[in-house]
XYZ file of C-alpha atoms in Angstrom:
221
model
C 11.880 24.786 -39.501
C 11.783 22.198 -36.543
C 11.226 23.500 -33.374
C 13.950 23.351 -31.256
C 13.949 21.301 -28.013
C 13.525 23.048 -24.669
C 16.472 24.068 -22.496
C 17.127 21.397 -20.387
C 16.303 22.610 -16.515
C 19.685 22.834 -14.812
C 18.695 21.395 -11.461
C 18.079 18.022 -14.262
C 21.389 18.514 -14.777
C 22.579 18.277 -11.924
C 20.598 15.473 -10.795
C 22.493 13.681 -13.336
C 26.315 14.869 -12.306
C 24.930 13.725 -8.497
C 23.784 9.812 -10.328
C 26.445 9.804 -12.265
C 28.953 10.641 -9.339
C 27.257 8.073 -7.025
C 27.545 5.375 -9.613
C 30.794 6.194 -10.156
C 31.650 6.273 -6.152
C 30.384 2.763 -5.787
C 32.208 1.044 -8.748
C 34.984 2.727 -6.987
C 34.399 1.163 -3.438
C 33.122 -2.373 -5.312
C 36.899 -2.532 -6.947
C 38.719 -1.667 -4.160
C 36.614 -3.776 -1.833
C 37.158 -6.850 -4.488
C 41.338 -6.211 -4.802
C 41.437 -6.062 -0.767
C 42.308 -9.246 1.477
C 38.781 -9.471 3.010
C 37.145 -12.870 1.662
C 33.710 -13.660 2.181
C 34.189 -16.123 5.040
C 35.619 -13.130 6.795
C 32.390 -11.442 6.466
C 30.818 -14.295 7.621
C 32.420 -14.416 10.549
C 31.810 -11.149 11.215
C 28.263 -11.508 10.743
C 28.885 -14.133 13.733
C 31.048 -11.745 15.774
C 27.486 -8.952 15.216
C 25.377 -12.284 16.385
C 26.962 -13.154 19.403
C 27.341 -9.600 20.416
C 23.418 -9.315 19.922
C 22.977 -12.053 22.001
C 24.719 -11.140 24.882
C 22.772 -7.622 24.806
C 20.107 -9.352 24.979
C 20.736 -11.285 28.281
C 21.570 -7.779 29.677
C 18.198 -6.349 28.738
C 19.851 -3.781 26.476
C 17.299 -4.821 23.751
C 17.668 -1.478 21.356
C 21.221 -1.861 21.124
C 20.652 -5.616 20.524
C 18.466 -4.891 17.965
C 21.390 -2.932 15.724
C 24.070 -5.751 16.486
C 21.318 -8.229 15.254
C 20.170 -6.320 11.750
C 24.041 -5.548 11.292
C 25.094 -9.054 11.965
C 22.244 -9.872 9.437
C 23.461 -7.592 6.891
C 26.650 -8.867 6.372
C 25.301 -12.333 6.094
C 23.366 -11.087 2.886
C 26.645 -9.527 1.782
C 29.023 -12.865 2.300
C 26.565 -14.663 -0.423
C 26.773 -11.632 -2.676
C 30.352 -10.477 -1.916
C 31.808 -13.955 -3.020
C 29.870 -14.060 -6.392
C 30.821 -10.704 -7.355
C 34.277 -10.997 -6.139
C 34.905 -14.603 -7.406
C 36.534 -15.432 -4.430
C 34.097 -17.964 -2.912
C 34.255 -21.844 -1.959
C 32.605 -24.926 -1.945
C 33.497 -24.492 1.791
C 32.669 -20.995 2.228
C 28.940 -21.540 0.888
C 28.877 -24.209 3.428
C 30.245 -21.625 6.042
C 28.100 -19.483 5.224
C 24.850 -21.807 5.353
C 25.952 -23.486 8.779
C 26.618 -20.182 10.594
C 23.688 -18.620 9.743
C 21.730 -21.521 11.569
C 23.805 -20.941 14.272
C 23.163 -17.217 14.556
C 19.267 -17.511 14.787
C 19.668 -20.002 16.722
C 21.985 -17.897 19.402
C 19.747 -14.537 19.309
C 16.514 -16.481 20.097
C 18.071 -18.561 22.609
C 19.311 -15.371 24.361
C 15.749 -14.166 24.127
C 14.012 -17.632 25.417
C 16.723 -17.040 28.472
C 15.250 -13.556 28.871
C 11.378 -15.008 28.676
C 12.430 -18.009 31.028
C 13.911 -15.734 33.676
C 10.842 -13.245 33.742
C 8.377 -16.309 34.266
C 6.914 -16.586 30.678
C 7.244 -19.882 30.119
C 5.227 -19.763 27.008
C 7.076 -16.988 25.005
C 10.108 -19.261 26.257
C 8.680 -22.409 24.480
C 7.647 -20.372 21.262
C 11.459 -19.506 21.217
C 12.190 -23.283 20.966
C 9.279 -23.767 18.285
C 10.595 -20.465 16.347
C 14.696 -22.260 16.381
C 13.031 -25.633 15.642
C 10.881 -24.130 12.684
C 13.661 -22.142 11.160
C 15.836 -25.435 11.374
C 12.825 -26.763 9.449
C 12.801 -24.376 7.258
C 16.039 -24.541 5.804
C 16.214 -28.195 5.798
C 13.480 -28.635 3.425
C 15.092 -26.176 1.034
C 18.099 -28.473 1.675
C 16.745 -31.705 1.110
C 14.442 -30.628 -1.985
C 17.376 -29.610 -3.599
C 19.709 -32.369 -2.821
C 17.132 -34.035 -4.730
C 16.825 -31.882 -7.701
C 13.519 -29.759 -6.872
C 14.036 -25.922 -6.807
C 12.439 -25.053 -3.245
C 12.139 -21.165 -2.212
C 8.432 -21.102 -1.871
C 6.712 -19.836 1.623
C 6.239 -16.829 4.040
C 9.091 -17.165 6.655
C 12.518 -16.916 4.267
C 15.219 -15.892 6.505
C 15.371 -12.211 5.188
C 11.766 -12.082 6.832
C 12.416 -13.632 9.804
C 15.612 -11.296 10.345
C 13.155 -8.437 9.654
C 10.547 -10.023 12.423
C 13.037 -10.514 15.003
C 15.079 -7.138 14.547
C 11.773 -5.399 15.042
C 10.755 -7.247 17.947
C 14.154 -6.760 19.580
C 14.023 -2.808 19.068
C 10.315 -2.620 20.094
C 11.081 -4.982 23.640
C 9.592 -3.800 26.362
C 12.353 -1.133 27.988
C 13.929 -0.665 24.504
C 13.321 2.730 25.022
C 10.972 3.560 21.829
C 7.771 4.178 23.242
C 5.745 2.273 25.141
C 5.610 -1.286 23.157
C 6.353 -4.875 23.616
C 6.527 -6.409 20.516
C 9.643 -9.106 21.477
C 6.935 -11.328 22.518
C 4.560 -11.230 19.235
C 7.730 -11.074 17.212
C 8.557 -14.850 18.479
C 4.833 -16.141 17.963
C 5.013 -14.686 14.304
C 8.268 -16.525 13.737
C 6.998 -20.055 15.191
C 3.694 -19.960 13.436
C 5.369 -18.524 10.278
C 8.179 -20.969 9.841
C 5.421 -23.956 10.379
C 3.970 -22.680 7.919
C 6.294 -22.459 5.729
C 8.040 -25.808 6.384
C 4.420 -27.489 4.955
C 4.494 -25.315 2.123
C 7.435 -26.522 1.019
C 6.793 -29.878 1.928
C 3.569 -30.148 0.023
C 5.701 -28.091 -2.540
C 7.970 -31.090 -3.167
C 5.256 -33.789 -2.794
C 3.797 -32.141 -6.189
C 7.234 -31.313 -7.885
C 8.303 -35.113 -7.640
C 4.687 -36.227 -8.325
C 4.190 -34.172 -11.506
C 7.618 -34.987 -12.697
C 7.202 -39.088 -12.083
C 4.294 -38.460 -13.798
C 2.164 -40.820 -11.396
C -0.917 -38.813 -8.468
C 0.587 -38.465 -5.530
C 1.307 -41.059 -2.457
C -0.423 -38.234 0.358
């Protein structure tokens, strides 16, 4: 006679009504979220709305509650991208939205904080602001470029998820943020300009040796 097979424990049981329930809850919310009006550029522009907000908290000195607007502006410009492929209801022109405001919204935030820096006489936190929006710029336009030309290009440190993750903390770590005694707004910026250098001539060299290797001839650097 085979032995039989141990009782299953209930709390396993239950565990799996509480996955399968949760599963279930956000199929649910995905459908009705995909058969509502709201179309990705309207999250996009949301995502603005949570940018410019941040901003302006951020010329007030409120820099905790400029931190949230800024990570939940960010979020829902990670959920635009993945809204419209899920929902099917992107564009040619909302992709380009999407890309052109999200330049824009960096761009805002660390002016705000260079504003900040400029106005409390650190003139050199307020030029790494300038570096940090120039070497995002970078950033992106190398991705651009490389692929306008055929060569996949994600490679290097400072991706925008990472700089959003950089910034959010320095903004919610500022000096009079309110969580302990820290000034990380400062750092956060230098990280950001020397990361995004960085990165812009790893994916430069990155595309030297894609184009190189598939011309087949060394390359011209």
């Amino acid at each position: 006679m085979e032995p039989s097979a141990p009782p299953r424990a209930p709390g396993g049981r239950r565990n799996g009504r509480q996955a399968r329930s949760a599963q279930e809850f956000r199929a649910y919310a995905r459908d009705r979220l995909i058969e509502s009006r709201l179309t990705p550029n309207t999250i996009s522009m949301i995502g603005l709305a949570g940018n410019l907000i941040a901003a302006a908290l951020v010329t007030q000195r409120l820099f905790f509650l400029a931190g949230v607007a800024f990570i939940l502006g960010s979020v829902m410009d990670t959920l635009d991208g993945r809204y419209s492929r899920m929902s099917g209801k992107g564009t040619l022109f909302g992709a380009f939205l999407d890309s052109t405001l999200d330049r824009i919204e960096e761009g805002i935030v660390l002016a705000a904080v260079a504003g900040y820096f400029a106005a409390t006489g650190d003139d050199f936190a307020a030029a790494m602001c300038v570096v940090a929006v120039l070497g995002s710029l970078m950033v992106s336009y190398t991705r651009a470029r490389a692929e306008a030309l055929g060569v996949e290009c994600k490679v290097g440190l400072a991706t925008r998820p990472v700089r959003v993750v950089i910034l959010s903390v320095g903004l919610v770590f500022a000096k009079g943020a309110g969580l302990g005694n820290f000034e990380l707004l400062a750092p956060a910026v230098y990280l950001i300009a020397a990361l995004t250098i960085v990165t812009t001539i790893q994916r430069v060299w990155h595309v030297r040796n894609e184009i190189s290797s598939e011309a087949g001839a060394p390359p011209d650097l």
